[in-house]
Tab-separated table of C-alpha atoms in Angstrom:
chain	number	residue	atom	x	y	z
A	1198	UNK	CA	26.938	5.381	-1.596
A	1199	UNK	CA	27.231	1.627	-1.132
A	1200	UNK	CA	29.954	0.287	-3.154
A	1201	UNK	CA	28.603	-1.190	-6.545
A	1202	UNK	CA	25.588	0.441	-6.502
A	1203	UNK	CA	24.346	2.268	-9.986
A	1204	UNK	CA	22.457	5.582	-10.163
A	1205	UNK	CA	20.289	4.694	-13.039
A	1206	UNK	CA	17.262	5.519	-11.516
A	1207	UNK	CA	15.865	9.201	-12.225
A	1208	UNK	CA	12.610	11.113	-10.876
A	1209	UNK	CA	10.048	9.593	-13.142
A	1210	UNK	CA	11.305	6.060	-12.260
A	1211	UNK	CA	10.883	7.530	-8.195
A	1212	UNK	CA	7.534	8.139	-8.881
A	1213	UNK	CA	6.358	5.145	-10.270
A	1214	UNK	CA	7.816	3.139	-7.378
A	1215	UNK	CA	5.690	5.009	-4.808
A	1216	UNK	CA	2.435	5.334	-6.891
A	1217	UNK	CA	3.119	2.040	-8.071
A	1218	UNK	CA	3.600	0.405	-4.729
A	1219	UNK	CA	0.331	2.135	-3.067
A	1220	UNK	CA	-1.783	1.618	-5.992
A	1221	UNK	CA	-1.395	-2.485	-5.449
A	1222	UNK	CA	-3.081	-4.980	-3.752
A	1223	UNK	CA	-4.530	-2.681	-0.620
A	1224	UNK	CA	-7.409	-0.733	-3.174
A	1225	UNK	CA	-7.888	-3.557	-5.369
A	1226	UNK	CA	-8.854	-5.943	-2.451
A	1227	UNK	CA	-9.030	-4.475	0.867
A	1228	UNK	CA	-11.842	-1.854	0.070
A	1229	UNK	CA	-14.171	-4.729	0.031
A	1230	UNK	CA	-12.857	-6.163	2.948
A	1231	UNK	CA	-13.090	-3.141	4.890
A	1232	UNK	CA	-16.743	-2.503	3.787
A	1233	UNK	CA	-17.763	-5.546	6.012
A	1234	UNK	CA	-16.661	-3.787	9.014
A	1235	UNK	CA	-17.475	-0.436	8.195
A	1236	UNK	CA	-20.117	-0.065	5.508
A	1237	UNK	CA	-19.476	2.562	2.833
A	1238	UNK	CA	-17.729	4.717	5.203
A	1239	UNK	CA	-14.513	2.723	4.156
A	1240	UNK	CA	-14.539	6.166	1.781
A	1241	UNK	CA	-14.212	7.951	5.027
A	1242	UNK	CA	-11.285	6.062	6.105
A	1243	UNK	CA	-9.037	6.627	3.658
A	1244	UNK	CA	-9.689	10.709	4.114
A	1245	UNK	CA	-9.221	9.439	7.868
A	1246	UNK	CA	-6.124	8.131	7.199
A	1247	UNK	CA	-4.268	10.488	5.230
A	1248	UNK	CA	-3.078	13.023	6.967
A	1249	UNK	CA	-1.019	10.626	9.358
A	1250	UNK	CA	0.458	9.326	6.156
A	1251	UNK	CA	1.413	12.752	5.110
A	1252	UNK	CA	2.769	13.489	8.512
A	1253	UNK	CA	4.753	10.104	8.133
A	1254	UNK	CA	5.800	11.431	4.750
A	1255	UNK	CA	7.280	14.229	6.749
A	1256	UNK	CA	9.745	12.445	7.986
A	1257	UNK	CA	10.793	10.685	5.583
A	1258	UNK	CA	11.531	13.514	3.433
A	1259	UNK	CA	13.399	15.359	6.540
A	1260	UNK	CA	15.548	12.620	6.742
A	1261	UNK	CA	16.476	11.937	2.667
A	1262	UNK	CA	17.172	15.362	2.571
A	1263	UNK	CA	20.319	14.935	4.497
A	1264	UNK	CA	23.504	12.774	3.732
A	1265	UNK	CA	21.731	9.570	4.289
A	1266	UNK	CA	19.824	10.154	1.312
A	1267	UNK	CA	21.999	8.856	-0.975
A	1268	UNK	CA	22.104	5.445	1.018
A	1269	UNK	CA	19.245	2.659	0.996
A	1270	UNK	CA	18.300	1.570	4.669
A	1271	UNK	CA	15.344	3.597	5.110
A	1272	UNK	CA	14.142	3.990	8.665
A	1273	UNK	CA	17.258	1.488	10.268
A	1274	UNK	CA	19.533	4.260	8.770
A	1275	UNK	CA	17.596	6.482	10.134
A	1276	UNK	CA	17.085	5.399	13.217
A	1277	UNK	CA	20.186	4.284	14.056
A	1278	UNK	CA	22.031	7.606	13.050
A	1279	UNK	CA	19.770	9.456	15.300
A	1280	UNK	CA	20.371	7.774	18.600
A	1281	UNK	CA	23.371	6.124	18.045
A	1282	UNK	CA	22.525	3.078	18.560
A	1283	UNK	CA	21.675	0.558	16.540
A	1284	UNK	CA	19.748	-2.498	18.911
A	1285	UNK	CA	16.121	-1.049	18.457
A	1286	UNK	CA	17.084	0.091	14.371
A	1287	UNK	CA	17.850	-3.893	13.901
A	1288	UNK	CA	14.685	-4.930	15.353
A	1289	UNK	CA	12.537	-2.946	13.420
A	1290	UNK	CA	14.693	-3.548	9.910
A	1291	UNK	CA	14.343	-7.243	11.263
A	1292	UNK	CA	10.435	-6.613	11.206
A	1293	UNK	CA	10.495	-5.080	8.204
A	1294	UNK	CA	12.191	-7.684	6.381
A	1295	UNK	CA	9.462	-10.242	7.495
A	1296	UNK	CA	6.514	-8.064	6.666
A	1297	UNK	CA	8.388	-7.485	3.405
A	1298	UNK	CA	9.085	-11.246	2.401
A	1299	UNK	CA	5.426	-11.666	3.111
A	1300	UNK	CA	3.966	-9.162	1.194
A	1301	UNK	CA	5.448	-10.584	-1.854
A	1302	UNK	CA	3.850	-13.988	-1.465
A	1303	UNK	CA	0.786	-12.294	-0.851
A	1304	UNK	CA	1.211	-10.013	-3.814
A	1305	UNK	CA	2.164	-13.165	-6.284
A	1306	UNK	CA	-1.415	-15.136	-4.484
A	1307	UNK	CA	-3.037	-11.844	-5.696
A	1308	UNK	CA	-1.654	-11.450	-9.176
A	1309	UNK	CA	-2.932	-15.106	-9.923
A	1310	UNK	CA	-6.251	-14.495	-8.656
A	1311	UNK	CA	-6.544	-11.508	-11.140
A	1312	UNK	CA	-4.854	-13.257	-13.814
A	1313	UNK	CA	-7.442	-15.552	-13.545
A	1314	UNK	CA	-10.133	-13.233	-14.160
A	1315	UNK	CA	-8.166	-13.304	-18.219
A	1316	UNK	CA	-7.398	-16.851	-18.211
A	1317	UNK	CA	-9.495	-18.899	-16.102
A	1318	UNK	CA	-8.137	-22.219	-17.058
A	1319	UNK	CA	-4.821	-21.334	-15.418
A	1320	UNK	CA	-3.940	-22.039	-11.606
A	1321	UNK	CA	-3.114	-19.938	-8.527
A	1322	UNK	CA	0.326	-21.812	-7.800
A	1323	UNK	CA	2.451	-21.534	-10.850
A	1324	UNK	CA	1.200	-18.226	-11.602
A	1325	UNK	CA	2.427	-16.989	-8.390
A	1326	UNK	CA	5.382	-18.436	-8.350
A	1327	UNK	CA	5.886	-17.678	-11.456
A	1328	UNK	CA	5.805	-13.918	-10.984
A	1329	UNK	CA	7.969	-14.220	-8.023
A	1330	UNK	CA	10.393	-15.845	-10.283
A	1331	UNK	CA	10.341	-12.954	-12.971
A	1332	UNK	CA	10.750	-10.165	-10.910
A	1333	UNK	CA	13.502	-11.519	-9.182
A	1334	UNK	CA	14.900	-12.186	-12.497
A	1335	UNK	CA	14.385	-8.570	-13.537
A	1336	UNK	CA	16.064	-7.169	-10.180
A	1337	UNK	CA	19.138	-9.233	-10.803
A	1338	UNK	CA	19.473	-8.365	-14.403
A	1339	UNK	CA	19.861	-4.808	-12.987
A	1340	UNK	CA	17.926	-1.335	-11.359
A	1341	UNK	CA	17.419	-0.110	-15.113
A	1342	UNK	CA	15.492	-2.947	-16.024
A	1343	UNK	CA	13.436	-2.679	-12.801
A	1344	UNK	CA	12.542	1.324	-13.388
A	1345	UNK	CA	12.406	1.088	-17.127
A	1346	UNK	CA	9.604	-1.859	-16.336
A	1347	UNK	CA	8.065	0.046	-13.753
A	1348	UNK	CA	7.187	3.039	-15.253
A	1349	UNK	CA	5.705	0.847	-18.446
A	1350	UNK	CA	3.389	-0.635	-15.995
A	1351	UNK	CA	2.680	2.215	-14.011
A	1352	UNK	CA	1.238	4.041	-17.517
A	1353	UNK	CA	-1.023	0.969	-18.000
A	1354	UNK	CA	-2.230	1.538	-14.545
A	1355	UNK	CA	-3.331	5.073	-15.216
A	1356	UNK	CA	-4.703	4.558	-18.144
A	1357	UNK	CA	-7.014	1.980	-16.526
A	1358	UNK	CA	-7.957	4.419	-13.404
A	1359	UNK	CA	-9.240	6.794	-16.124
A	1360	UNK	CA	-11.158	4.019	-17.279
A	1361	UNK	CA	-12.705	3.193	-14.377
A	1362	UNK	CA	-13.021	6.743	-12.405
A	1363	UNK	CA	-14.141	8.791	-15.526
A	1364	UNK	CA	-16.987	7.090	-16.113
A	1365	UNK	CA	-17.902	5.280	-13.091
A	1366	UNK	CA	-18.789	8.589	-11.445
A	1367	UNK	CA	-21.593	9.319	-13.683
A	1368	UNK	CA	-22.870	5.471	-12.839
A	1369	UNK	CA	-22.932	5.795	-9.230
A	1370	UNK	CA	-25.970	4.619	-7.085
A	1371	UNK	CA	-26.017	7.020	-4.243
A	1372	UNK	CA	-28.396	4.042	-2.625
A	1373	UNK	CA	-25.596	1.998	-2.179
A	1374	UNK	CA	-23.948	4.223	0.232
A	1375	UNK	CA	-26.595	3.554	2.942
A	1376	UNK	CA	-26.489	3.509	5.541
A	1377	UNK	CA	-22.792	5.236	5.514
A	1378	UNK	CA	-21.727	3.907	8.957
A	1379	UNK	CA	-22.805	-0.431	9.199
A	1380	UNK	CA	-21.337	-0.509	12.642
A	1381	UNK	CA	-20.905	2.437	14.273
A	1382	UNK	CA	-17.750	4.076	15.383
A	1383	UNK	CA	-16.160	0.827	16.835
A	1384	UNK	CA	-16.732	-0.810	13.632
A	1385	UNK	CA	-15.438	2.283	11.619
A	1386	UNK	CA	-11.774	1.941	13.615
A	1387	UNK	CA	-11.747	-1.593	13.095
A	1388	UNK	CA	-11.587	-0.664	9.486
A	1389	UNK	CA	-8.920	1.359	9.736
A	1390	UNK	CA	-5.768	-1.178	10.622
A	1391	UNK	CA	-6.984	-2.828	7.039
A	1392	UNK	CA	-7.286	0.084	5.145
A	1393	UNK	CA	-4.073	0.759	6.312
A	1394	UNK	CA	-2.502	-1.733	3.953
A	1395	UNK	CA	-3.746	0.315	1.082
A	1396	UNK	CA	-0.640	3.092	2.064
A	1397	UNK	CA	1.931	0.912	3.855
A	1398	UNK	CA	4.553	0.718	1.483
A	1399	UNK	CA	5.133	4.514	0.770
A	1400	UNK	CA	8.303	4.361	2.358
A	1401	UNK	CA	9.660	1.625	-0.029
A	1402	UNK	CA	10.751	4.920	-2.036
A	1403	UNK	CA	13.999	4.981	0.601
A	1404	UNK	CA	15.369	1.907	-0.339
A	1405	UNK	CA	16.111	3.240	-3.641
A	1406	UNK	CA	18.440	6.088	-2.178
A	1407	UNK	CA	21.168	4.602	-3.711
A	1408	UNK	CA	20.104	4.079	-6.585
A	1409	UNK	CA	18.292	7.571	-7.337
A	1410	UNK	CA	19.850	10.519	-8.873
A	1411	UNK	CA	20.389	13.782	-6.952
A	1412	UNK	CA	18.390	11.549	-4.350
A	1413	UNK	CA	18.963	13.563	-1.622
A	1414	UNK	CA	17.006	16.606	-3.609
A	1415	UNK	CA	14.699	14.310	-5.843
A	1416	UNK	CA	13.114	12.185	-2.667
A	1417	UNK	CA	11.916	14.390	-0.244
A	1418	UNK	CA	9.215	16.328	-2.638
A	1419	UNK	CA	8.442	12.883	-4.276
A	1420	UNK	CA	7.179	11.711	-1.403
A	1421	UNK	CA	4.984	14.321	-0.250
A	1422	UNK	CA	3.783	14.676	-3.704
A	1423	UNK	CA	3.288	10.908	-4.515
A	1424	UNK	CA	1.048	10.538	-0.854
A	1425	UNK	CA	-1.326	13.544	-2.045
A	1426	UNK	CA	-1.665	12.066	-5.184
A	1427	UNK	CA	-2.217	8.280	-4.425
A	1428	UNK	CA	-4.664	9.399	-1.661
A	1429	UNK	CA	-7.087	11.429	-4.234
A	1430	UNK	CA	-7.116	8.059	-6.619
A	1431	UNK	CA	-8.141	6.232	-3.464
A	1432	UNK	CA	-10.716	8.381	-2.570
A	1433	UNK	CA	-12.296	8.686	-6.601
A	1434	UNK	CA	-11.652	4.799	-7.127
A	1435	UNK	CA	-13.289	3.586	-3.370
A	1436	UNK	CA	-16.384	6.180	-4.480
A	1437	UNK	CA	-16.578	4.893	-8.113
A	1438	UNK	CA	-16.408	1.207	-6.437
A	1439	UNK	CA	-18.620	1.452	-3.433
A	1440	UNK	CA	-20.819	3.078	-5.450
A	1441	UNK	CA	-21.550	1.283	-8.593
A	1442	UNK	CA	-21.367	-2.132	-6.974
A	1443	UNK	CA	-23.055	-3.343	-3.880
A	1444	UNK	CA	-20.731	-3.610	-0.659
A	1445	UNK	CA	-21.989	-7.261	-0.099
A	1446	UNK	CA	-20.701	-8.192	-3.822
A	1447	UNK	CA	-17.896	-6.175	-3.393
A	1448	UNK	CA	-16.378	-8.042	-0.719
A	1449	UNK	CA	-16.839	-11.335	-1.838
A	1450	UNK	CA	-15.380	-10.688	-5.505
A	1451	UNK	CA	-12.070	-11.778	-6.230
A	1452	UNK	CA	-11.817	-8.954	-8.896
A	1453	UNK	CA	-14.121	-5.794	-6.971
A	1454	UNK	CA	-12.916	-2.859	-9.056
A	1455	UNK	CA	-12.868	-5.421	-12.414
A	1456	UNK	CA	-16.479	-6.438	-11.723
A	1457	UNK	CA	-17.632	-3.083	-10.026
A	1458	UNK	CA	-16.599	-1.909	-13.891
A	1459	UNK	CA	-17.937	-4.016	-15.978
A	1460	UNK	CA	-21.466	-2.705	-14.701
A	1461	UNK	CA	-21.184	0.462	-16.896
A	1462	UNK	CA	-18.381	-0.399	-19.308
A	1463	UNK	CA	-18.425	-2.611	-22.168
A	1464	UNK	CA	-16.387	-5.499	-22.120
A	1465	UNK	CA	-13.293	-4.924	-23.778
A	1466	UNK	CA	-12.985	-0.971	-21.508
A	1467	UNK	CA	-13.777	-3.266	-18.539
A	1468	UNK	CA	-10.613	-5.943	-19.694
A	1469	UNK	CA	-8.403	-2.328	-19.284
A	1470	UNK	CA	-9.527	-2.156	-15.711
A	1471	UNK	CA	-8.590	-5.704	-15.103
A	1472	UNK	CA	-5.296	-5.363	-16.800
A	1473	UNK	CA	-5.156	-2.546	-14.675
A	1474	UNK	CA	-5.420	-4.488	-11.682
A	1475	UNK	CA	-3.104	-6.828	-12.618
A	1476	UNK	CA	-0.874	-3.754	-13.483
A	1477	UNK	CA	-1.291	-2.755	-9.999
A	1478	UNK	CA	-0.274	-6.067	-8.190
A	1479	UNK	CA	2.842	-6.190	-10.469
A	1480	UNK	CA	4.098	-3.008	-9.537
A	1481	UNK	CA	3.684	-3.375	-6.420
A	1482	UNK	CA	5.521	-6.547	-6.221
A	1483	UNK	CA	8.493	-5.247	-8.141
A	1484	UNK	CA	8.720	-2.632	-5.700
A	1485	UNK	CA	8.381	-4.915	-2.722
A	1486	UNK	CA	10.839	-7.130	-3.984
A	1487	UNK	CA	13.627	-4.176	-4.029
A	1488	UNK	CA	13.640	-3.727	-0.183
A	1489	UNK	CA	14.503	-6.848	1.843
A	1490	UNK	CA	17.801	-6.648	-0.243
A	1491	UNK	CA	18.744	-3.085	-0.256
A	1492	UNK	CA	18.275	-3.345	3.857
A	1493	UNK	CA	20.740	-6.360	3.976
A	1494	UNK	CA	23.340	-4.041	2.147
A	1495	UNK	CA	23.289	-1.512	5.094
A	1496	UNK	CA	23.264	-3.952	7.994
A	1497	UNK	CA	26.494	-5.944	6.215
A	1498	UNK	CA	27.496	-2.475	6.191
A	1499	UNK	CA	27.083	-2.222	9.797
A	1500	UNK	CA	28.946	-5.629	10.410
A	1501	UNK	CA	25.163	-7.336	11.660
A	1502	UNK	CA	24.778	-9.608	9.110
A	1503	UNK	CA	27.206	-11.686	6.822
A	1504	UNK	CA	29.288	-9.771	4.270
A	1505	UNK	CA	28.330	-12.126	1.481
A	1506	UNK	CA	24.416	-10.982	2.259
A	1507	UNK	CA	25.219	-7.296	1.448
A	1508	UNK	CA	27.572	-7.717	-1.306
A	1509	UNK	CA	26.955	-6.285	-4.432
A	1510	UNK	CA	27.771	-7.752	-8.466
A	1511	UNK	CA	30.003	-5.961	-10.310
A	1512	UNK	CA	28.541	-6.791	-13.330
A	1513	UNK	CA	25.099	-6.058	-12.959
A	1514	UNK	CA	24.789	-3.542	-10.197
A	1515	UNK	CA	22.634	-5.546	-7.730
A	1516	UNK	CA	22.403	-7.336	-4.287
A	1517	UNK	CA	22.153	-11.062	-6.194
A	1518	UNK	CA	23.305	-12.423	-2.973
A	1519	UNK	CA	19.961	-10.737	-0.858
A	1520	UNK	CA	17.693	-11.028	-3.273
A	1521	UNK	CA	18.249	-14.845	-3.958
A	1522	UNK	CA	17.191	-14.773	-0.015
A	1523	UNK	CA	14.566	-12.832	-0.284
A	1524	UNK	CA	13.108	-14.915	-3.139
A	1525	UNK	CA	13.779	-18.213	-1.352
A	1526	UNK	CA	11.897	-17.076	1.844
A	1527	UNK	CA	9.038	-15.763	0.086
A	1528	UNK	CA	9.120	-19.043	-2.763
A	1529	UNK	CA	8.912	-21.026	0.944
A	1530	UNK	CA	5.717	-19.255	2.532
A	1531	UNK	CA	4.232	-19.582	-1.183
A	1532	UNK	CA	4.801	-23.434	-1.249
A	1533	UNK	CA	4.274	-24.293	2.621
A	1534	UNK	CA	0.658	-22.019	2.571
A	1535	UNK	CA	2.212	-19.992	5.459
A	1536	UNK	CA	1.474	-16.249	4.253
A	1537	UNK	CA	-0.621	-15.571	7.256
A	1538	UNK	CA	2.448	-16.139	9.422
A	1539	UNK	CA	4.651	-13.133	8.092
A	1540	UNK	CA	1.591	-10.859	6.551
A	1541	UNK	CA	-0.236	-11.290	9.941
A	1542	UNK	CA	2.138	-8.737	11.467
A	1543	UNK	CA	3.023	-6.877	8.145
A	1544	UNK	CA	0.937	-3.773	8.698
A	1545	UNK	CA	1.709	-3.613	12.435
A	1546	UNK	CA	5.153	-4.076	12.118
A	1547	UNK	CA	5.402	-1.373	9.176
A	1548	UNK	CA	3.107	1.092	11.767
A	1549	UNK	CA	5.173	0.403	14.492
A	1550	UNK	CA	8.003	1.256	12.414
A	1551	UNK	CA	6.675	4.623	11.149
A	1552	UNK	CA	6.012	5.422	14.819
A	1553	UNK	CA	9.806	4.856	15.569
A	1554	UNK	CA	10.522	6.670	12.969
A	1555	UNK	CA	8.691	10.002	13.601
A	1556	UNK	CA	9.870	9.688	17.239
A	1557	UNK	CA	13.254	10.153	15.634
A	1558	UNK	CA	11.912	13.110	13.802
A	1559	UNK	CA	10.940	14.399	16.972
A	1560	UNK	CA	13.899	13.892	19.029
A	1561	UNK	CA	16.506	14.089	15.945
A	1562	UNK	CA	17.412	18.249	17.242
A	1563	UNK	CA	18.709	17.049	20.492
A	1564	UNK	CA	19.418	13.576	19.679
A	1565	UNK	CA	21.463	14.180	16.405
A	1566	UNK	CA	22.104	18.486	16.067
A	1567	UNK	CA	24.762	17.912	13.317
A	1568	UNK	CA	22.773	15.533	11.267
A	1569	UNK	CA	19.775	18.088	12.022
A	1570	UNK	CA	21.467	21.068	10.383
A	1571	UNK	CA	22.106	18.822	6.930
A	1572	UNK	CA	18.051	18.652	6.849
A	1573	UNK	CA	18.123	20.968	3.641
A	1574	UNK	CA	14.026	20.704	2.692
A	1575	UNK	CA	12.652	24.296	3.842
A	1576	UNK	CA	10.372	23.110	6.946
A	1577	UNK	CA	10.125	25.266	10.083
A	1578	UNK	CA	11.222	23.211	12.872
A	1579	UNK	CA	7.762	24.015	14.980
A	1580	UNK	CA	5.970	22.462	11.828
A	1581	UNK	CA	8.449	19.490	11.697
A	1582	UNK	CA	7.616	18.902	15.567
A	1583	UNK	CA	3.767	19.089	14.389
A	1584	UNK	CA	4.299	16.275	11.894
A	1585	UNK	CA	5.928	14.083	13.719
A	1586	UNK	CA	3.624	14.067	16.649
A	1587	UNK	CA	0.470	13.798	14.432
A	1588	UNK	CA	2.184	10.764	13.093
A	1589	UNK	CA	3.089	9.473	16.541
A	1590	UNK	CA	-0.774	9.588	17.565
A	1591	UNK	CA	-1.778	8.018	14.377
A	1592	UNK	CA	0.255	5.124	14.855
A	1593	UNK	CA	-0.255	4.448	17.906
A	1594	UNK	CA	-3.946	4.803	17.364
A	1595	UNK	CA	-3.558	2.536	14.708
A	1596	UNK	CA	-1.616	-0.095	17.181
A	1597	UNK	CA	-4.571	0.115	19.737
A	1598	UNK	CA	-6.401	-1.717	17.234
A	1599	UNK	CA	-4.466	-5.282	16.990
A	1600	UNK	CA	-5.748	-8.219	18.723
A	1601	UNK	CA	-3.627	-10.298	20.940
A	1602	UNK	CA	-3.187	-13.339	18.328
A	1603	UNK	CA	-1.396	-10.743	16.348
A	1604	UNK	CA	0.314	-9.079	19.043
A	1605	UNK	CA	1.845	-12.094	19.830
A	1606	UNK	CA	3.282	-12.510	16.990
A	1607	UNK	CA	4.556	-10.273	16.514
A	1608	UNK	CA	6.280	-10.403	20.030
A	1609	UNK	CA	7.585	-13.626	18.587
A	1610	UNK	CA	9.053	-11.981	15.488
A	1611	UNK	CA	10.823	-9.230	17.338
A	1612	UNK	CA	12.165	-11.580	19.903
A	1613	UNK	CA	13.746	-13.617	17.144
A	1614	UNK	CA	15.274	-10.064	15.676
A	1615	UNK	CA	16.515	-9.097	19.624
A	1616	UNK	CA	18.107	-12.652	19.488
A	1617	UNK	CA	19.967	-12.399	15.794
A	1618	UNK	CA	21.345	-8.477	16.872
A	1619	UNK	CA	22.703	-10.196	20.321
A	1620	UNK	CA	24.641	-12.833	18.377
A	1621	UNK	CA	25.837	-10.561	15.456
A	1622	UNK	CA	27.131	-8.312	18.565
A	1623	UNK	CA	28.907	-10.958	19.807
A	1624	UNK	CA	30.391	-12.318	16.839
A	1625	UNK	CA	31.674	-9.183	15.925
A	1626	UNK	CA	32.855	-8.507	19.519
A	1627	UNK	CA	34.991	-11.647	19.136
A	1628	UNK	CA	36.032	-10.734	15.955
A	1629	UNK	CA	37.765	-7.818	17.124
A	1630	UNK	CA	39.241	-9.039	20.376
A	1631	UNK	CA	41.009	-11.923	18.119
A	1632	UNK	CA	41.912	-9.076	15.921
A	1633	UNK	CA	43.580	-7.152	18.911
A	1634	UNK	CA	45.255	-10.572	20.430
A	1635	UNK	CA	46.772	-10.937	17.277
C-alpha cells in the first residue's frame, strides 16, 4: 500500500462510489441528448451497451483480485505490470487525467444548472466553483469524510429514483415512444458514443484500492454487482423519462428527469427528484475528484512524475499535493470556458483505455503467468478470454464512431503525454548516471 494511505473505506462506502459515479450527470442529461439522434430507442442503447460494460467489469475485477488490489492506479497499474512496460500505461493514465480534470468542470457546470432549478436567482459561475471548492475541501480533510459523505448522498439519490420510477411507470404514454427508431440504424450508433458517458466512470472504483478494506476481496464482486445494478436504474429511469415526457422537451430541458416528474407528481415529490439530481451530480463529482490524485501517487511511485505530486499528509491521510492540481486545472477550464477542450476526448479517451485494458486481460497468461496465478476471483480462463474480447469489440466499435475534430484531439493530448513520459525517462536516466558517477 502507498505509504500514508488510510483504509477507512469499507464495502458500503465501495458501493456508493460506483453507483454514485454512474448515476451522475450521463442519465440526468445525456438521455435527452441522445433522443435527438436516436428517438426513443436511446432505451435500447443502454441494454446495447451493457454487456460490454460488464465484460469491461471483467477485467477489472480479474485484476483487483490480485496484489495490485490494494494499490490505486487503476488500469496504468495494470497495464504496466502486465507488459512490463510502462510508455503506453503513461499515455493512457496521461489521458485519463485530462478526461478526469474535465469531467469535474463539467460536473460543477451541471450541479449549477440543477441548483438552479431550487434557486433560480443564483448563477452558474459561483455555484460551480463553488462545489469544486467543497469537495476538494472534503478530500483533503480526509477519505472518511469523502465515504461517510458519499454514502449520505447516495441514500438521497435512491430515495429520489423510487420517487420517480415507482410511479412514473404507471404514467407512461406508450405514444411517446413512436416511432422507436428517428433515424435508423446509423442514427441509433451515433447515439451510442453519448450514451456512453452515462457508464464511463465505473472504473473510478480502482482508485480507491488503497484506501478499501480487504480490497483485493471487496472490489472485484462490487464491481460486477454495482454495473448490473446501475444498468437496471438506467433502463427503468430512461423508460419512466422517455415516456412521460416528450423526447423534443426532453432534450431541450435543463432539468429532463425533474420536469419529466413533475408531470405526475405533486410538487414537493417532484422537489425529491430534483434534489435527487442534484444528489446525483454531487456524487459523481466527489468521486471524480478522487482519481487524478490517487494516479499521481503511483506514477511518483514509478519515478514519472515529481515526488512532491505523489506525496501523501501525514496528518490527514491524503494526496493534498495532487489534489490542489487537480482542483487548479479544473478551477482553470471553469474560469477560461474551455470544458469542451478536455471533455471533448473524455469518453474516447476512457474507451480507449478500457480497450487497453481488456487487451491486457487477454494477453495477461502469457504476458504476466505469475501475476496470472494471484487472480483469486473463481473465473474459468476460457470465460475470462470471452470477456475480454467482447470488451475489445465494444470499444473499438465504440471508437469507430468519433469524428476527426475529436480524433485530433485527442492525437494532440496523447502526443503531449508521449512527450512528458520521454522527459521523465530522461530525467530519471540522468538521475541515475549522476548517481553512479558519484
Amino acid at each position: 500500500m502507498p505509504s500514508g494511505l488510510r483504509r477507512d473505506l469499507g464495502t458500503l462506502e465501495s458501493y456508493a462510489v460506483i453507483v454514485g459515479i454512474l448515476i451522475g450527470a450521463g442519465i440526468f442529461k445525456v438521455t435527452g441528448e441522445a433522443w435527438l439522434l436516436t428517438g426513443p430507442s436511446v432505451i435500447l442503447g443502454f441494454l446495447v451497451l451493457a454487456p460490454a460494460v460488464l465484460a469491461t467489469s471483467v477485467a477489472y475485477a480479474v485484476f483487483l483480485s490480485t496484489p495490485l488490489g490494494s494499490e490505486p492506479g487503476g488500469e496504468y497499474l495494470h497495464i504496466s505490470r502486465t507488459f512490463g512496460g510502462r510508455g503506453l500505461a503513461f499515455v493512457g493514465a496521461w489521458l485519463k487525467i485530462i478526461a478526469y480534470t474535465g469531467a469535474i468542470a463539467y460536473l460543477a457546470v451541471a450541479f449549477a444548472d440543477y441548483s438552479r432549478q431550487l434557486f433560480p436567482r443564483l448563477t452558474v459561475m459561483p455555484l460551480a466553483i463553488g462545489s469544486v471548492v467543497f469537495f476538494y475541501a472534503i478530500h483533503v480533510a480526509g477519505v472518511r469524510w469523502f465515504g461517510r459523505l458519499q454514502v449520505w448522498m447516495c441514500a438521497l439519490l435512491g430515495v429520489s429514483i423510487l420517487v420517480l420510477i415507482v410511479p412514473g411507470i404507471f404514467a407512461i404514454d406508450t405514444a411517446n415512444y413512436r416511432p422507436f427508431f428517428t433515424d435508423g440504424m446509423a442514427g441509433f450508433m451515433a447515439a451510442l458514443p453519448p450514451l456512453f458517458f452515462a457508464f464511463a466512470g465505473f472504473e473510478s472504483l480502482a482508485q480507491t484500492a488503497g484506501e478499501v478494506r480487504d480490497s483485493t476481496r471487496q472490489l472485484p464482486r462490487i464491481f460486477i454487482r454495482g454495473v448490473i445494478a446501475v444498468t437496471i436504474i438506467y433502463l427503468l429511469m430512461s423508460a419512466v423519462g422517455l415516456g412521460v415526457l416528450p423526447g423534443q422537451q426532453l432534450r431541450i430541458s435543463p432539468a429532463p428527469m425533474a420536469e419529466a416528474a413533475a408531470r405526475y407528481l405533486p410538487a414537493g415529490a417532484a422537489g425529491l427528484v430534483t434534489l435527487g439530481a442534484l444528489m446525483a451530480i454531487t456524487t459523481s463529482l466527489n468521486a471524480t475528484m478522487l482519481v487524478p490524485s490517487r494516479i499521481a501517487i503511483v506514477l511518483a511511485g514509478d519515478d514519472l512524475t515529481p515526488r512532491w505530486l505523489g506525496s501523501v499528509s501525514p496528518r490527514t491521510g491524503t494526496p493534498i499535493a495532487g489534489l490542489t492540481v487537480t482542483l487548479a486545472g479544473a478551477l482553470t477550464l471553469l474560469i477560461t470556458n474551455q470544458i469542451r477542450l478536455a471533455l471533448d476526448i473524455a469518453v474516447f479517451a476512457i474507451v480507449l483505455l478500457y480497450l487497453l485494458h481488456s487487451v491486457a486481460l487477454l494477453l495477461l497468461p502469457k504476458s504476466n503467468p505469475e501475476l496470472y496465478r494471484a487472480v483469486t476471483v473463481s473465473i474459468p480462463l476460457a470465460a475470462l478470454r470471452v470477456a475480454a474480447v467482447a470488451s475489445i469489440a465494444g470499444m473499438a466499435a465504440l471508437l469507430t464512431q468519433m469524428s476527426s475534430a475529436t480524433f485530433g484531439l485527442l492525437l494532440f493530448w496523447a502526443a503531449l503525454g508521449a512527450a512528458l513520459y520521454a522527459v521523465a525517462r530522461s530525467r530519471t536516466a540522468g538521475r541515475k548516471e549522476h548517481s553512479q558517477q558519484t
